mmCIF file of C-alpha atoms in Angstrom:
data_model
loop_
_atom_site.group_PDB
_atom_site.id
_atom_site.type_symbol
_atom_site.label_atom_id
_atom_site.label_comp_id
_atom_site.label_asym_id
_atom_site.label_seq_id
_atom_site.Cartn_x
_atom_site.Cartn_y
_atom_site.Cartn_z
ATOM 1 C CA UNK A 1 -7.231 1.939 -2.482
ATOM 2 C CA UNK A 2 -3.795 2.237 -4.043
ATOM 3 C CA UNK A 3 -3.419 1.247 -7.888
ATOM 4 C CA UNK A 4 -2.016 -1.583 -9.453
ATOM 5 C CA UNK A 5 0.574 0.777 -11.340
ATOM 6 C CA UNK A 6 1.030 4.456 -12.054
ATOM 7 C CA UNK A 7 3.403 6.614 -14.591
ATOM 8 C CA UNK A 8 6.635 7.167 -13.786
ATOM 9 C CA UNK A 9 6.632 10.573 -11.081
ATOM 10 C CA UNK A 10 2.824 10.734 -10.762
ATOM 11 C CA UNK A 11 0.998 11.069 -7.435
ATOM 12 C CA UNK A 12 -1.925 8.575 -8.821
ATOM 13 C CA UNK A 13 -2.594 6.175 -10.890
ATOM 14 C CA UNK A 14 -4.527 6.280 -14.339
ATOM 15 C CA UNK A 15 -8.214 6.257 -14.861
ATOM 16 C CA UNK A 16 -8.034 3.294 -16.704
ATOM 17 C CA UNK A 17 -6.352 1.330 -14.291
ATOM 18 C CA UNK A 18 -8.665 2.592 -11.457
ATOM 19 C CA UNK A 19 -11.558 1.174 -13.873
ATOM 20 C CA UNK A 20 -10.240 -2.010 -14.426
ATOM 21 C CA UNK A 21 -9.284 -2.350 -10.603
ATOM 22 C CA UNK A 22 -12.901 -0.878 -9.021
ATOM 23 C CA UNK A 23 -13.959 -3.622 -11.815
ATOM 24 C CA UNK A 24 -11.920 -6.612 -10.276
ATOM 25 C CA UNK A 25 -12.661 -5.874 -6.712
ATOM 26 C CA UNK A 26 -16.623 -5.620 -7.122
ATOM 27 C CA UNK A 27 -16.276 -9.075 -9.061
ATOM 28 C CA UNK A 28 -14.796 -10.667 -6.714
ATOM 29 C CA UNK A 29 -15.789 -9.300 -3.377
ATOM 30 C CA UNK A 30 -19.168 -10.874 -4.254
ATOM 31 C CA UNK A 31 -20.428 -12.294 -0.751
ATOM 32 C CA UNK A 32 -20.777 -16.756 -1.446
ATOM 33 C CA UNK A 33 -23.453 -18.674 -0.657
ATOM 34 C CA UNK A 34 -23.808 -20.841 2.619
ATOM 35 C CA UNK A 35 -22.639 -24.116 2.432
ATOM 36 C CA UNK A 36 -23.811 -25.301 5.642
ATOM 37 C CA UNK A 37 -27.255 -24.896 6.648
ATOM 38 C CA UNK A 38 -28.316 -24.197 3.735
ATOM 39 C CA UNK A 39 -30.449 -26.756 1.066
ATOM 40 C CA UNK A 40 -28.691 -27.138 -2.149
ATOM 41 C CA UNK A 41 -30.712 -30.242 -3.335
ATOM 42 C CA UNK A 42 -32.761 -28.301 -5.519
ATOM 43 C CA UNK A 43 -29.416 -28.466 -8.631
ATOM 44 C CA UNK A 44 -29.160 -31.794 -8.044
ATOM 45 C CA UNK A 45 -31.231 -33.967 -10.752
ATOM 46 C CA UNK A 46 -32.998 -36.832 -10.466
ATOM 47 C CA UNK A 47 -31.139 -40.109 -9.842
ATOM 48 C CA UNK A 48 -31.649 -43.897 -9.864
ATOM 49 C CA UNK A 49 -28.690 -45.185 -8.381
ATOM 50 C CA UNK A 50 -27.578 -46.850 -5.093
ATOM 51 C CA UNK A 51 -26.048 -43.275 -3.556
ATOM 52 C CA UNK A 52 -28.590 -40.350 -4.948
ATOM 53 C CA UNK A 53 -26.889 -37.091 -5.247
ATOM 54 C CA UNK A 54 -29.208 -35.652 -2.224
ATOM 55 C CA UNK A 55 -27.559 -38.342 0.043
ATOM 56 C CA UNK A 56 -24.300 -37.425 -0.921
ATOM 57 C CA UNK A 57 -24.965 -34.065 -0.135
ATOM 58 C CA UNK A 58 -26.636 -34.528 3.041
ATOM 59 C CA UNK A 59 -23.339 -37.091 3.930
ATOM 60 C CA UNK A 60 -20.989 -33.658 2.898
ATOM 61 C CA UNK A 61 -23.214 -31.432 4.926
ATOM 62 C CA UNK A 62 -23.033 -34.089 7.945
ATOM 63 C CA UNK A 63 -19.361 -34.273 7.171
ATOM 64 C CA UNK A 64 -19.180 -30.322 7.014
ATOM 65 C CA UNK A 65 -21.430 -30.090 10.394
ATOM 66 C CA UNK A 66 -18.784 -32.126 12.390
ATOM 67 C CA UNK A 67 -15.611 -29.983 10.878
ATOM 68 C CA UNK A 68 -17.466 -27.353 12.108
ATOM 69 C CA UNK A 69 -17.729 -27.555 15.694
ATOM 70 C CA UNK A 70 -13.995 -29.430 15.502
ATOM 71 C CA UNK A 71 -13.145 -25.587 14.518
ATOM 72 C CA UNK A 72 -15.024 -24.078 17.407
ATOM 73 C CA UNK A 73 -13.509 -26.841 19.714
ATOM 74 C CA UNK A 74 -10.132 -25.699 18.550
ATOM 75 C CA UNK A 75 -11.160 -22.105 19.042
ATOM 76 C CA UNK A 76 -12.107 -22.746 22.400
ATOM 77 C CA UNK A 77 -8.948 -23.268 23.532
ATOM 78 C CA UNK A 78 -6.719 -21.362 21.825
ATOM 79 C CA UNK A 79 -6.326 -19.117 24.236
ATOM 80 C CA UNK A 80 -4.642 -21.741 26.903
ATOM 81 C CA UNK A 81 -1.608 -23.162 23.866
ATOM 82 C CA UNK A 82 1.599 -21.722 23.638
ATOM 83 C CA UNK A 83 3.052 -19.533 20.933
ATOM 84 C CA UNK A 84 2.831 -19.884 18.034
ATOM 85 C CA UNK A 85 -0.334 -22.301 17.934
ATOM 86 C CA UNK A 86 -2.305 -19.750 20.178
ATOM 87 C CA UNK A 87 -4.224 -18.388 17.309
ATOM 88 C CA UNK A 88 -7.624 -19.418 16.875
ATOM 89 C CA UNK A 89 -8.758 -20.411 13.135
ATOM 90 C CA UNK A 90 -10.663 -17.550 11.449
ATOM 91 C CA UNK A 91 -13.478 -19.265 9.419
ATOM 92 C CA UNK A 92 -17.256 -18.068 9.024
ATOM 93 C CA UNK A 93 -19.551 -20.658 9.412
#
């Protein structure tokens, strides 16, 4: 990977900035958890109210289920639209 900055007429970059940067990338290309499909209820606590935070959830994951297959729908035919709208969205569901 190339470095974030080198000295002045050097063919690499420091140590230290090769640290820090190996640091950054393996803190942030941590893979994220599923949002859809997945049951998240357990961090929710318990509630009394009219809308519980499990049905809110389960309204967001209904919600998230339909923007879904919109996606795929869109993907579907991206192929037969003109340039430049001929690109299918890239998402990972």
């Amino acid at each position: 990977f190339c470095a974030f900055k080198w000295v002045p007429d050097a063919l690499v970059g420091t140590k230290q900035t090769a640290t820090a940067q190996t640091l950054l990338m393996s803190f942030t290309s941590t893979a994220m958890p599923k949002l859809l499909h997945s049951d998240w209820t357990h961090l929710f606590p318990p509630h009394t109210g009219s809308s519980s935070p499990s049905a809110t959830f389960t309204e967001f994951q209904q919600a998230l289920e339909a923007f879904s297959q919109e996606c795929d729908t869109y993907n579907a035919a991206a192929s037969s639209r003109p340039f430049p709208e001929c690109f299918p969205m890239y998402v990972i569901q």
